[in-house]
Amino acid sequence: MSWYRNTVWFVKGLREYTRGGYESASKHFNPADMEVDVAGRSFLVTGANSGIGKATAKEIARRGGTVHLVCRNKERAEVAQEEIVTETGNQNIFLHIVDMSNPKEVWKFAEKFRNEHKLNVLINNAGCMVNNRELTEDGLEKNFATNTLGTYILTTALLPLLGKEADARVRQQVVLTEHWAKAHRNIHFSVMHPGWADTPAVRSSMPDFYEKMKNSLRTEAQGADTVVWLAVSAEAAKLPSGLFFQDRQPVATHLPLASTHSPLEDEEKLMAVLEEFSQNFRLSLPGT
């Protein structure tokens, strides 16, 4: 029976994550939520040269925000920067070349950025889906280095900068978001699932899935909708910090009957390990 129920929930969830799920949910969106001018506010978007990151940056730029694009590939990033400026007419689009899988590089960037810029909203979008085990030059597994440690370092390093601004916001993975929300009450944290969107990452990392689902996948803009809503709308800031969102609505972080809950001790151990890794790489920088 539990197998049957989990299968039903999986199929239902898959449907909700497709284009049809977005189109159904969007009937209940309030267009006024996104009719905002964010000129004078500064946004940092990682992984912004393609996919949902670029779509997010573009929508924020349309609303007048200053956008800092953090990307690994300089050539692709410059193309994305030019596209965003051309399509939105917003000249305040700045580019930073950073490899999020390199902890020392992330530390150097974050500390430099902290001294030179203001920041209202941090959007941790960068991630990778490496199917075969691959180690970075520091001996770290690449998915962990990029998706978890790099993001942890960037966020913790920029929290003092965010703390200086009114209505500061961050989005990231569930466990990190929940812990940061408890520890930093003056910053609004949130995390979201974009649904299954037609992005370069999905095409390259999940080719079989893409071939089966390509006609049902969301557009990049649809995948980015909730990110933008969380970043700019006044309504999002009225909700409690630390929630997990899908299509502008807070949802449960675990499927019914799924054994994905982790003990608090395990979560606290994860945070402690990340902090230890983070500080070790910071201390290994020249001049520290």
Short mmCIF file of C-alpha atoms in Angstrom, two decimals:
data_model
loop_
_atom_site.label_atom_id
_atom_site.label_comp_id
_atom_site.label_asym_id
_atom_site.label_seq_id
_atom_site.Cartn_x
_atom_site.Cartn_y
_atom_site.Cartn_z
CA MET A 1 0.00 0.00 0.00
CA SER A 2 2.81 2.43 0.87
CA TRP A 3 4.44 1.68 -2.50
CA TYR A 4 1.17 2.48 -4.27
CA ARG A 5 0.67 5.71 -2.34
CA ASN A 6 4.21 6.87 -2.98
CA THR A 7 3.79 6.11 -6.69
CA VAL A 8 0.58 8.15 -6.77
CA TRP A 9 2.29 11.05 -5.03
CA PHE A 10 5.28 10.82 -7.37
CA VAL A 11 3.08 10.95 -10.49
CA LYS A 12 1.02 13.78 -9.01
CA GLY A 13 4.18 15.67 -8.07
CA LEU A 14 5.73 15.16 -11.50
CA ARG A 15 2.61 16.58 -13.12
CA GLU A 16 2.71 19.63 -10.84
CA TYR A 17 6.33 20.30 -11.81
CA THR A 18 5.63 20.36 -15.57
CA ARG A 19 4.40 23.20 -17.76
CA GLY A 20 0.80 22.14 -17.14
CA GLY A 21 1.32 22.45 -13.40
CA TYR A 22 2.65 25.97 -13.81
CA GLU A 23 -0.19 27.01 -16.10
CA SER A 24 -2.72 25.68 -13.60
CA ALA A 25 -1.05 27.39 -10.63
CA SER A 26 -0.57 30.69 -12.48
CA LYS A 27 -4.33 31.17 -12.76
CA HIS A 28 -4.23 32.11 -9.08
CA PHE A 29 -1.25 34.48 -9.28
CA ASN A 30 -1.78 38.16 -8.54
CA PRO A 31 -0.12 40.11 -11.39
CA ALA A 32 0.24 43.13 -9.11
CA ASP A 33 2.79 41.22 -7.02
CA MET A 34 5.31 41.58 -9.83
CA GLU A 35 4.46 45.14 -10.86
CA VAL A 36 7.30 46.60 -8.83
CA ASP A 37 10.20 48.96 -9.40
CA VAL A 38 13.35 47.75 -7.67
CA ALA A 39 15.66 50.52 -8.87
CA GLY A 40 18.31 51.17 -6.23
CA ARG A 41 18.20 47.61 -4.92
CA SER A 42 21.13 45.29 -5.59
CA PHE A 43 20.75 41.61 -6.54
CA LEU A 44 23.43 38.93 -6.89
CA VAL A 45 22.53 35.89 -9.01
CA THR A 46 24.89 32.92 -9.25
CA GLY A 47 24.88 30.70 -12.33
CA ALA A 48 23.35 33.55 -14.31
CA ASN A 49 24.73 32.92 -17.80
CA SER A 50 21.95 30.48 -18.83
CA GLY A 51 18.75 28.73 -17.82
CA ILE A 52 16.78 29.83 -14.80
CA GLY A 53 19.59 32.06 -13.52
CA LYS A 54 19.65 34.15 -16.68
CA ALA A 55 15.85 34.30 -16.82
CA THR A 56 15.81 35.49 -13.20
CA ALA A 57 18.45 38.14 -13.83
CA LYS A 58 16.58 39.37 -16.88
CA GLU A 59 13.28 39.78 -15.02
CA ILE A 60 14.95 41.67 -12.19
CA ALA A 61 16.75 43.90 -14.72
CA ARG A 62 13.40 44.68 -16.38
CA ARG A 63 12.23 46.03 -13.03
CA GLY A 64 15.23 48.34 -12.68
CA GLY A 65 17.37 46.39 -10.24
CA THR A 66 21.16 46.45 -10.20
CA VAL A 67 22.16 42.87 -11.05
CA HIS A 68 25.49 41.18 -10.34
CA LEU A 69 25.96 38.07 -12.47
CA VAL A 70 28.26 35.46 -10.92
CA CYS A 71 29.33 32.96 -13.58
CA ARG A 72 32.13 30.46 -14.20
CA ASN A 73 32.51 30.70 -17.99
CA LYS A 74 33.65 34.18 -19.07
CA GLU A 75 32.70 33.86 -22.74
CA ARG A 76 29.15 32.63 -22.10
CA ALA A 77 28.71 35.11 -19.26
CA GLU A 78 29.62 38.08 -21.46
CA VAL A 79 27.08 36.96 -24.06
CA ALA A 80 24.41 36.70 -21.34
CA GLN A 81 25.32 40.11 -19.92
CA GLU A 82 25.00 41.74 -23.35
CA GLU A 83 21.68 39.98 -23.97
CA ILE A 84 20.22 41.17 -20.67
CA VAL A 85 21.37 44.77 -21.22
CA THR A 86 20.02 44.79 -24.79
CA GLU A 87 16.63 43.26 -23.97
CA THR A 88 15.94 45.27 -20.80
CA GLY A 89 17.71 48.56 -21.48
CA ASN A 90 19.20 48.31 -17.98
CA GLN A 91 22.89 49.21 -17.97
CA ASN A 92 23.45 48.25 -14.32
CA ILE A 93 24.35 44.64 -15.08
CA PHE A 94 27.75 43.64 -13.69
CA LEU A 95 29.75 40.49 -14.30
CA HIS A 96 31.94 38.51 -11.88
CA ILE A 97 33.80 35.37 -12.98
CA VAL A 98 33.85 32.86 -10.12
CA ASP A 99 34.07 29.06 -10.01
CA MET A 100 31.61 28.10 -7.27
CA SER A 101 33.31 24.71 -6.87
CA ASN A 102 36.54 26.42 -5.76
CA PRO A 103 36.16 27.42 -2.07
CA LYS A 104 39.18 29.72 -1.99
CA GLU A 105 37.99 31.52 -5.11
CA VAL A 106 34.53 31.96 -3.59
CA TRP A 107 36.04 33.39 -0.39
CA LYS A 108 38.21 35.86 -2.34
CA PHE A 109 35.26 37.02 -4.40
CA ALA A 110 32.90 37.35 -1.44
CA GLU A 111 35.31 39.39 0.66
CA LYS A 112 36.11 41.70 -2.26
CA PHE A 113 32.41 42.12 -3.08
CA ARG A 114 31.61 42.84 0.56
CA ASN A 115 34.06 45.75 0.55
CA GLU A 116 32.95 47.27 -2.74
CA HIS A 117 29.16 46.85 -3.08
CA LYS A 118 25.84 46.86 -1.31
CA LEU A 119 23.53 43.84 -1.47
CA ASN A 120 19.81 43.49 -0.88
CA VAL A 121 19.07 40.07 -2.35
CA LEU A 122 21.28 37.01 -2.82
CA ILE A 123 19.95 34.38 -5.24
CA ASN A 124 21.91 31.14 -4.97
CA ASN A 125 21.01 29.59 -8.30
CA ALA A 126 24.29 28.02 -9.43
CA GLY A 127 24.46 24.25 -9.27
CA CYS A 128 25.68 21.22 -11.12
CA MET A 129 24.48 17.67 -11.74
CA VAL A 130 27.64 15.65 -12.37
CA ASN A 131 26.58 12.03 -12.87
CA ASN A 132 30.03 10.42 -12.56
CA ARG A 133 32.17 11.01 -9.48
CA GLU A 134 34.50 13.93 -10.15
CA LEU A 135 36.90 15.63 -7.73
CA THR A 136 37.92 19.28 -7.73
CA GLU A 137 41.58 20.34 -7.44
CA ASP A 138 41.00 20.52 -3.67
CA GLY A 139 39.89 16.87 -3.57
CA LEU A 140 36.22 17.70 -3.05
CA GLU A 141 33.39 15.87 -4.81
CA LYS A 142 32.22 18.38 -7.42
CA ASN A 143 28.47 18.34 -6.72
CA PHE A 144 29.11 18.92 -3.01
CA ALA A 145 31.73 21.59 -3.70
CA THR A 146 29.43 23.54 -6.03
CA ASN A 147 25.93 23.01 -4.71
CA THR A 148 26.63 22.99 -0.98
CA LEU A 149 30.04 24.19 0.20
CA GLY A 150 30.49 26.98 -2.36
CA THR A 151 27.01 28.26 -1.65
CA TYR A 152 27.54 28.01 2.10
CA ILE A 153 30.73 30.07 1.88
CA LEU A 154 29.22 32.72 -0.38
CA THR A 155 26.14 33.13 1.79
CA THR A 156 27.87 33.20 5.17
CA ALA A 157 30.49 35.62 3.85
CA LEU A 158 27.80 37.99 2.56
CA LEU A 159 25.43 37.81 5.54
CA PRO A 160 27.06 40.86 7.23
CA LEU A 161 26.54 42.85 4.03
CA LEU A 162 22.92 41.71 3.71
CA GLY A 163 22.35 42.53 7.38
CA LYS A 164 23.01 46.22 6.69
CA GLU A 165 20.02 46.52 4.33
CA ALA A 166 16.29 46.73 4.92
CA ASP A 167 14.25 43.83 3.51
CA ALA A 168 17.29 41.66 2.75
CA ARG A 169 16.54 38.27 1.20
CA VAL A 170 18.30 34.96 0.37
CA ARG A 171 17.17 31.69 -1.26
CA GLN A 172 19.03 28.34 -1.06
CA GLN A 173 18.73 24.65 -0.17
CA VAL A 174 16.17 23.52 2.39
CA VAL A 175 18.30 22.56 5.41
CA LEU A 176 20.63 25.56 5.07
CA THR A 177 17.67 27.90 4.63
CA GLU A 178 15.88 26.60 7.72
CA HIS A 179 18.98 26.94 9.91
CA TRP A 180 19.91 30.39 8.61
CA ALA A 181 16.33 31.62 9.04
CA LYS A 182 16.49 30.73 12.75
CA ALA A 183 19.91 32.31 13.24
CA HIS A 184 19.42 35.56 11.27
CA ARG A 185 16.02 37.04 12.03
CA ASN A 186 16.71 40.31 10.20
CA ILE A 187 17.15 38.56 6.83
CA HIS A 188 14.34 36.79 4.95
CA PHE A 189 15.36 33.34 3.72
CA SER A 190 13.43 31.14 1.33
CA VAL A 191 13.99 28.18 -0.97
CA MET A 192 12.02 27.04 -3.99
CA HIS A 193 11.59 24.30 -6.57
CA PRO A 194 11.43 25.66 -10.13
CA GLY A 195 9.67 22.60 -11.48
CA TRP A 196 11.11 20.72 -14.43
CA ALA A 197 12.20 23.36 -16.91
CA ASP A 198 13.82 23.12 -20.34
CA THR A 199 17.31 24.29 -19.36
CA PRO A 200 20.82 23.39 -20.57
CA ALA A 201 21.46 21.63 -17.23
CA VAL A 202 18.48 19.31 -17.64
CA ARG A 203 19.34 18.59 -21.27
CA SER A 204 22.97 17.71 -20.56
CA SER A 205 22.66 15.98 -17.18
CA MET A 206 19.37 14.13 -17.67
CA PRO A 207 19.23 13.30 -21.41
CA ASP A 208 16.85 10.33 -21.11
CA PHE A 209 14.46 12.27 -18.88
CA TYR A 210 14.65 15.24 -21.23
CA GLU A 211 13.76 13.16 -24.29
CA LYS A 212 10.73 11.70 -22.56
CA MET A 213 9.53 14.96 -21.02
CA LYS A 214 10.70 17.70 -23.41
CA ASN A 215 7.22 18.48 -24.68
CA SER A 216 5.95 18.96 -21.13
CA LEU A 217 8.80 20.93 -19.59
CA ARG A 218 8.38 24.47 -18.34
CA THR A 219 10.06 27.36 -20.08
CA GLU A 220 13.05 28.96 -18.36
CA ALA A 221 10.90 32.00 -17.50
CA GLN A 222 8.24 29.77 -15.92
CA GLY A 223 10.92 28.02 -13.89
CA ALA A 224 12.25 31.39 -12.74
CA ASP A 225 8.85 32.87 -11.84
CA THR A 226 8.85 31.95 -8.16
CA VAL A 227 12.50 33.00 -7.75
CA VAL A 228 11.66 36.47 -9.07
CA TRP A 229 8.51 36.63 -6.95
CA LEU A 230 10.49 35.76 -3.82
CA ALA A 231 13.17 38.32 -4.73
CA VAL A 232 11.02 41.36 -5.54
CA SER A 233 7.43 41.07 -4.31
CA ALA A 234 6.18 42.62 -1.09
CA GLU A 235 3.82 39.68 -0.60
CA ALA A 236 6.69 37.17 -0.34
CA ALA A 237 8.29 39.16 2.47
CA LYS A 238 5.07 38.99 4.51
CA LEU A 239 5.41 35.20 4.82
CA PRO A 240 7.60 33.58 7.50
CA SER A 241 11.30 33.18 6.77
CA GLY A 242 12.68 29.71 6.08
CA LEU A 243 9.85 28.28 3.95
CA PHE A 244 10.02 26.08 0.83
CA PHE A 245 8.02 27.33 -2.18
CA GLN A 246 6.54 25.95 -5.36
CA ASP A 247 4.64 28.24 -7.74
CA ARG A 248 4.52 31.12 -5.23
CA GLN A 249 3.03 28.93 -2.48
CA PRO A 250 4.76 27.49 0.60
CA VAL A 251 4.71 23.69 0.45
CA ALA A 252 5.93 20.79 2.58
CA THR A 253 9.62 19.92 2.29
CA HIS A 254 8.87 16.18 2.29
CA LEU A 255 6.41 14.08 0.30
CA PRO A 256 3.83 12.18 2.36
CA LEU A 257 5.15 8.79 3.50
CA ALA A 258 8.64 9.58 2.16
CA SER A 259 11.48 8.67 4.51
CA THR A 260 13.49 11.81 3.78
CA HIS A 261 13.38 13.49 7.19
CA SER A 262 16.76 13.87 8.86
CA PRO A 263 17.36 14.07 12.62
CA LEU A 264 18.20 17.50 14.01
CA GLU A 265 21.57 16.14 15.16
CA ASP A 266 22.47 15.22 11.55
CA GLU A 267 21.51 18.68 10.32
CA GLU A 268 23.54 20.34 13.04
CA LYS A 269 26.49 18.11 12.18
CA LEU A 270 26.19 19.13 8.52
CA MET A 271 26.28 22.80 9.46
CA ALA A 272 29.30 22.24 11.72
CA VAL A 273 31.18 20.34 9.00
CA LEU A 274 30.43 23.05 6.44
CA GLU A 275 31.67 25.72 8.83
CA GLU A 276 34.86 23.77 9.48
CA PHE A 277 35.51 23.25 5.76
CA SER A 278 34.69 26.89 5.09
CA GLN A 279 37.10 28.29 7.68
CA ASN A 280 39.89 25.90 6.67
CA PHE A 281 39.77 27.18 3.10
CA ARG A 282 39.59 30.80 4.29
CA LEU A 283 42.65 30.36 6.48
CA SER A 284 44.57 28.83 3.57
CA LEU A 285 44.29 32.06 1.55
CA PRO A 286 47.48 34.14 1.27
CA GLY A 287 47.56 37.01 3.74
CA THR A 288 45.02 35.54 6.19
#
